[in-house]
Amino acid sequence: VRTIRARGLENMPVWTPDSWRSREILQSPKYPDSQKLLEVEARLSKFPALVFEEELESLKAQLAQVAEGNVFLLQAGSCAENLSDTSFEEAHSTSLLLKEVSSIFSQKLQKPSLQIGRIAGQFAKPRSSPTETVGDHTLPVYSGDLINGREFHSMARIPDPERMERAYFHSAQTLERLRARHQQVFTSHEALLLPYEQSLTRVVDRGSGYYASSAHLLWIGNRTRQLENAHVEYARGIENPVGLKCGSDLKPDELLRLIERLNPRNRSGKIVLITRFGSESIGLCLPALIRAVQRAGLSVVWSCDPMHGNTYSTASGYKTRHFENILAEARSFFAIHRTEGSIAGGLHLELTGREVVECTGGSAQIDDSQISGDRYETLCDPRLNPEQARELANQIFL
Ligand code: PEP
Ligand code: CO
């Protein structure tokens, strides 16, 4: 193992904040106004960091405790946040819910918990189709408020670089408001839009490294985790803890190469593997990944995202997820880790503090017909409402 890692390190070309630009990239918007893009990047690169180096060190130390099984990890929040004024209240209620739900886990498991929000920066979405069709009209798909607009209108769907600047100030204001209410949370989002992440990359004070200052933890999405592509290239150079979404097409060998690339020195608390197979597939997929990681002696945090493998559409065309499938995948995750003698670190959920009706099931027995425009507020994927989130926490470990 050691020789493979050492070889991997020696052969790697030098990393720079922009070395991703020479790699193939997926899910990347094409900005029609390239001059404007350059101007926004130049401005962003002078803005103050949104998160600080000491916070990253603290987060990595706590994640190392999660890897050891001493702390439970709850990473959660919206699928996609929006850039409107209502999102401040939502971030506030969601971070309160995060605290509440993780205290249920703490009580059940008799260990402290660590909360990381999908909050204050989760604005960019990878999509399965580049277009969206309504009736006879086809437009470029909505890619998150960081990139374009949700309205079904051709102007709104044009990628606009100025959204990056708005997102920066919106994140800053969200963080400021949470801090003012003594709700210091660690933040995270998918590192999808690399011009944004590069512009907010900062030099660490000590040593010679760099970190992403847009959030404490960044993760690589399931659609952009190709070993030699741009997103992995960017993530391998930052000091932040890095999450990696692992879907059912990820082969054990590929996973090992990704972990070695992202964490060549095998530092504890650096890598969070977020598995998202679906309740039907987890039993087939997870054991092989766990065994490969164990055999290679790699230190990782294992986290279960029981949301993204369990999405379906209702007859009326709404994306939803059934509570029972979410619960089933989460339970399987803990059972499989127990069987394999591995540490199940925690959960990655899409939830909101708002009283939405987006996922089916739970004690309110929401069925498909109740998933309608009414209280279906998500910009992207369906989230657990507060009651469903509490129920999930209470039912995973009965
Ligand atoms: C998400 O977390 O919202 C997401 C798009 O997940 P994945 O990359 O696992 O599909
Ligand atoms: Co999602």
Short mmCIF file of N, CA and C in Angstrom, two decimals, residues 39-131:
data_model
loop_
_atom_site.label_atom_id
_atom_site.label_comp_id
_atom_site.label_asym_id
_atom_site.label_seq_id
_atom_site.Cartn_x
_atom_site.Cartn_y
_atom_site.Cartn_z
N GLU A 39 -13.94 39.20 -15.20
CA GLU A 39 -14.05 40.32 -14.25
C GLU A 39 -14.58 39.84 -12.90
N VAL A 40 -15.60 38.98 -12.94
CA VAL A 40 -16.14 38.48 -11.67
C VAL A 40 -15.09 37.65 -10.94
N GLU A 41 -14.38 36.79 -11.68
CA GLU A 41 -13.33 35.98 -11.05
C GLU A 41 -12.27 36.87 -10.39
N ALA A 42 -11.91 37.94 -11.08
CA ALA A 42 -10.89 38.85 -10.53
C ALA A 42 -11.39 39.50 -9.23
N ARG A 43 -12.65 39.89 -9.22
CA ARG A 43 -13.19 40.51 -7.99
C ARG A 43 -13.26 39.50 -6.86
N LEU A 44 -13.79 38.30 -7.17
CA LEU A 44 -13.93 37.27 -6.13
C LEU A 44 -12.58 36.92 -5.51
N SER A 45 -11.55 36.95 -6.33
CA SER A 45 -10.25 36.51 -5.82
C SER A 45 -9.68 37.49 -4.80
N LYS A 46 -10.30 38.66 -4.66
CA LYS A 46 -9.83 39.63 -3.66
C LYS A 46 -10.73 39.68 -2.43
N PHE A 47 -11.83 38.93 -2.44
CA PHE A 47 -12.76 38.99 -1.31
C PHE A 47 -12.22 38.21 -0.11
N PRO A 48 -12.65 38.63 1.09
CA PRO A 48 -12.21 37.89 2.28
C PRO A 48 -12.72 36.44 2.28
N ALA A 49 -11.95 35.57 2.90
CA ALA A 49 -12.34 34.17 3.04
C ALA A 49 -13.64 34.06 3.82
N LEU A 50 -14.51 33.13 3.41
CA LEU A 50 -15.76 32.90 4.15
C LEU A 50 -15.53 31.99 5.35
N VAL A 51 -14.55 31.13 5.26
CA VAL A 51 -14.22 30.24 6.39
C VAL A 51 -12.72 30.32 6.63
N PHE A 52 -12.31 29.89 7.82
CA PHE A 52 -10.92 30.10 8.21
C PHE A 52 -10.18 28.79 8.42
N GLU A 53 -8.90 28.90 8.18
CA GLU A 53 -8.01 27.77 8.26
C GLU A 53 -8.11 27.00 9.60
N GLU A 54 -8.21 27.76 10.70
CA GLU A 54 -8.27 27.10 12.02
C GLU A 54 -9.54 26.26 12.12
N GLU A 55 -10.63 26.76 11.50
CA GLU A 55 -11.88 26.00 11.54
C GLU A 55 -11.74 24.68 10.79
N LEU A 56 -10.98 24.71 9.70
CA LEU A 56 -10.77 23.47 8.93
C LEU A 56 -10.00 22.46 9.75
N GLU A 57 -9.00 22.95 10.47
CA GLU A 57 -8.20 22.04 11.30
C GLU A 57 -9.07 21.43 12.38
N SER A 58 -9.93 22.27 12.96
CA SER A 58 -10.83 21.76 13.99
C SER A 58 -11.80 20.73 13.40
N LEU A 59 -12.31 21.03 12.22
CA LEU A 59 -13.24 20.08 11.59
C LEU A 59 -12.55 18.76 11.28
N LYS A 60 -11.33 18.83 10.76
CA LYS A 60 -10.62 17.59 10.44
C LYS A 60 -10.34 16.76 11.70
N ALA A 61 -10.02 17.46 12.79
CA ALA A 61 -9.77 16.74 14.05
C ALA A 61 -11.06 16.04 14.51
N GLN A 62 -12.21 16.73 14.34
CA GLN A 62 -13.47 16.12 14.75
C GLN A 62 -13.86 14.98 13.82
N LEU A 63 -13.57 15.14 12.53
CA LEU A 63 -13.86 14.05 11.58
C LEU A 63 -12.98 12.82 11.87
N ALA A 64 -11.75 13.08 12.33
CA ALA A 64 -10.90 11.95 12.71
C ALA A 64 -11.55 11.17 13.85
N GLN A 65 -12.24 11.88 14.74
CA GLN A 65 -12.97 11.21 15.83
C GLN A 65 -14.17 10.44 15.30
N VAL A 66 -14.79 10.96 14.24
CA VAL A 66 -15.89 10.23 13.60
C VAL A 66 -15.35 8.92 13.01
N ALA A 67 -14.19 9.00 12.35
CA ALA A 67 -13.58 7.82 11.73
C ALA A 67 -13.28 6.75 12.78
N GLU A 68 -12.98 7.19 14.01
CA GLU A 68 -12.68 6.26 15.09
C GLU A 68 -13.94 5.70 15.75
N GLY A 69 -15.09 6.30 15.41
CA GLY A 69 -16.33 5.83 16.02
C GLY A 69 -16.67 6.54 17.32
N ASN A 70 -15.96 7.61 17.65
CA ASN A 70 -16.22 8.32 18.91
C ASN A 70 -17.23 9.45 18.79
N VAL A 71 -17.48 9.87 17.55
CA VAL A 71 -18.40 10.99 17.30
C VAL A 71 -19.30 10.59 16.13
N PHE A 72 -20.57 11.04 16.18
CA PHE A 72 -21.50 10.76 15.09
C PHE A 72 -21.59 11.99 14.18
N LEU A 73 -21.55 11.76 12.86
CA LEU A 73 -21.60 12.86 11.90
C LEU A 73 -23.00 13.00 11.30
N LEU A 74 -23.54 14.21 11.35
CA LEU A 74 -24.77 14.51 10.60
C LEU A 74 -24.48 15.67 9.66
N GLN A 75 -24.47 15.38 8.38
CA GLN A 75 -24.31 16.42 7.35
C GLN A 75 -25.67 16.54 6.67
N ALA A 76 -26.26 17.74 6.67
CA ALA A 76 -27.61 17.85 6.13
C ALA A 76 -28.00 19.27 5.81
N GLY A 77 -29.03 19.38 4.99
CA GLY A 77 -29.58 20.67 4.59
C GLY A 77 -30.29 20.51 3.26
N SER A 78 -30.47 21.61 2.57
CA SER A 78 -31.23 21.57 1.33
C SER A 78 -30.45 20.93 0.20
N CYS A 79 -31.20 20.44 -0.79
CA CYS A 79 -30.56 19.96 -2.01
C CYS A 79 -29.94 21.16 -2.71
N ALA A 80 -30.73 22.23 -2.83
CA ALA A 80 -30.25 23.46 -3.45
C ALA A 80 -30.82 24.64 -2.67
N GLU A 81 -29.94 25.49 -2.18
CA GLU A 81 -30.40 26.72 -1.54
C GLU A 81 -30.70 27.76 -2.60
N ASN A 82 -31.46 28.78 -2.22
CA ASN A 82 -31.71 29.85 -3.19
C ASN A 82 -31.11 31.16 -2.73
N LEU A 83 -31.03 32.09 -3.65
CA LEU A 83 -30.41 33.39 -3.37
C LEU A 83 -31.44 34.45 -3.00
N SER A 84 -32.57 34.02 -2.44
CA SER A 84 -33.56 35.03 -2.07
C SER A 84 -33.48 35.34 -0.59
N ASP A 85 -34.15 36.39 -0.17
CA ASP A 85 -34.10 36.81 1.22
C ASP A 85 -34.71 35.79 2.17
N THR A 86 -35.63 34.95 1.66
CA THR A 86 -36.26 33.95 2.53
C THR A 86 -35.27 32.88 2.96
N SER A 87 -34.17 32.77 2.24
CA SER A 87 -33.25 31.67 2.56
C SER A 87 -32.51 31.90 3.87
N PHE A 88 -32.47 33.14 4.37
CA PHE A 88 -31.80 33.35 5.66
C PHE A 88 -32.58 32.66 6.78
N GLU A 89 -33.91 32.85 6.76
CA GLU A 89 -34.76 32.20 7.76
C GLU A 89 -34.66 30.69 7.64
N GLU A 90 -34.64 30.23 6.38
CA GLU A 90 -34.58 28.78 6.17
C GLU A 90 -33.25 28.22 6.71
N ALA A 91 -32.16 28.92 6.46
CA ALA A 91 -30.86 28.45 6.97
C ALA A 91 -30.90 28.38 8.50
N HIS A 92 -31.54 29.36 9.10
CA HIS A 92 -31.66 29.41 10.56
C HIS A 92 -32.47 28.21 11.07
N SER A 93 -33.65 27.99 10.49
CA SER A 93 -34.48 26.89 11.00
C SER A 93 -33.85 25.53 10.67
N THR A 94 -33.18 25.46 9.54
CA THR A 94 -32.54 24.19 9.19
C THR A 94 -31.37 23.88 10.12
N SER A 95 -30.63 24.91 10.50
CA SER A 95 -29.50 24.63 11.39
C SER A 95 -30.00 24.26 12.80
N LEU A 96 -31.14 24.84 13.21
CA LEU A 96 -31.74 24.41 14.48
C LEU A 96 -32.19 22.95 14.40
N LEU A 97 -32.79 22.58 13.28
CA LEU A 97 -33.23 21.19 13.10
C LEU A 97 -32.04 20.23 13.12
N LEU A 98 -30.95 20.65 12.49
CA LEU A 98 -29.73 19.83 12.48
C LEU A 98 -29.28 19.53 13.91
N LYS A 99 -29.30 20.57 14.75
CA LYS A 99 -28.90 20.40 16.16
C LYS A 99 -29.83 19.42 16.86
N GLU A 100 -31.14 19.62 16.61
CA GLU A 100 -32.12 18.79 17.29
C GLU A 100 -31.99 17.33 16.87
N VAL A 101 -31.91 17.10 15.57
CA VAL A 101 -31.84 15.72 15.07
C VAL A 101 -30.54 15.05 15.52
N SER A 102 -29.45 15.81 15.52
CA SER A 102 -28.21 15.16 15.92
C SER A 102 -28.19 14.88 17.41
N SER A 103 -28.96 15.66 18.18
CA SER A 103 -29.01 15.32 19.62
C SER A 103 -29.81 14.04 19.85
N ILE A 104 -30.74 13.74 18.96
CA ILE A 104 -31.43 12.43 19.06
C ILE A 104 -30.42 11.31 18.83
N PHE A 105 -29.59 11.47 17.81
CA PHE A 105 -28.56 10.46 17.55
C PHE A 105 -27.59 10.34 18.73
N SER A 106 -27.21 11.49 19.27
CA SER A 106 -26.27 11.46 20.39
C SER A 106 -26.83 10.67 21.57
N GLN A 107 -28.12 10.89 21.82
CA GLN A 107 -28.75 10.19 22.93
C GLN A 107 -28.81 8.69 22.68
N LYS A 108 -29.22 8.34 21.47
CA LYS A 108 -29.37 6.92 21.13
C LYS A 108 -28.02 6.21 21.14
N LEU A 109 -27.00 6.88 20.62
CA LEU A 109 -25.71 6.21 20.43
C LEU A 109 -24.74 6.50 21.56
N GLN A 110 -25.16 7.38 22.47
CA GLN A 110 -24.29 7.72 23.60
C GLN A 110 -22.93 8.23 23.12
N LYS A 111 -22.96 9.10 22.13
CA LYS A 111 -21.72 9.77 21.75
C LYS A 111 -22.03 11.17 21.24
N PRO A 112 -21.07 12.07 21.31
CA PRO A 112 -21.31 13.42 20.79
C PRO A 112 -21.53 13.39 19.29
N SER A 113 -22.13 14.45 18.76
CA SER A 113 -22.30 14.49 17.32
C SER A 113 -21.70 15.75 16.75
N LEU A 114 -21.40 15.66 15.47
CA LEU A 114 -20.79 16.74 14.72
C LEU A 114 -21.76 17.11 13.61
N GLN A 115 -22.09 18.41 13.48
CA GLN A 115 -23.03 18.83 12.44
C GLN A 115 -22.30 19.61 11.35
N ILE A 116 -22.61 19.24 10.13
CA ILE A 116 -22.13 20.01 8.98
C ILE A 116 -23.36 20.32 8.13
N GLY A 117 -23.59 21.61 7.85
CA GLY A 117 -24.76 22.00 7.08
C GLY A 117 -24.50 21.94 5.58
N ARG A 118 -25.51 21.56 4.84
CA ARG A 118 -25.54 21.88 3.40
C ARG A 118 -26.16 23.28 3.40
N ILE A 119 -25.40 24.22 3.89
CA ILE A 119 -25.92 25.55 4.22
C ILE A 119 -24.89 26.60 3.81
N ALA A 120 -25.38 27.79 3.48
CA ALA A 120 -24.52 28.95 3.18
C ALA A 120 -23.57 28.69 2.02
N GLY A 121 -24.10 28.13 0.93
CA GLY A 121 -23.26 27.94 -0.25
C GLY A 121 -23.63 26.79 -1.16
N GLN A 122 -24.73 26.07 -0.82
CA GLN A 122 -25.12 24.92 -1.65
C GLN A 122 -26.02 25.42 -2.79
N PHE A 123 -25.39 26.00 -3.80
CA PHE A 123 -26.12 26.71 -4.85
C PHE A 123 -25.94 26.15 -6.25
N ALA A 124 -25.13 25.11 -6.42
CA ALA A 124 -24.86 24.62 -7.79
C ALA A 124 -25.26 23.16 -7.92
N LYS A 125 -25.96 22.83 -9.00
CA LYS A 125 -26.50 21.48 -9.16
C LYS A 125 -26.03 20.80 -10.44
N PRO A 126 -25.48 19.58 -10.29
CA PRO A 126 -25.25 18.76 -11.48
C PRO A 126 -26.61 18.21 -11.91
N ARG A 127 -26.85 18.04 -13.18
CA ARG A 127 -28.16 17.58 -13.63
C ARG A 127 -28.01 16.37 -14.54
N SER A 128 -29.03 15.51 -14.55
CA SER A 128 -28.91 14.32 -15.40
C SER A 128 -29.20 14.64 -16.86
N SER A 129 -29.98 15.71 -17.11
CA SER A 129 -30.21 16.11 -18.50
C SER A 129 -29.82 17.58 -18.67
N PRO A 130 -29.20 17.93 -19.80
CA PRO A 130 -28.81 19.33 -20.00
C PRO A 130 -29.99 20.24 -20.34
N THR A 131 -31.15 19.64 -20.64
CA THR A 131 -32.31 20.46 -21.00
C THR A 131 -33.54 20.07 -20.20
#
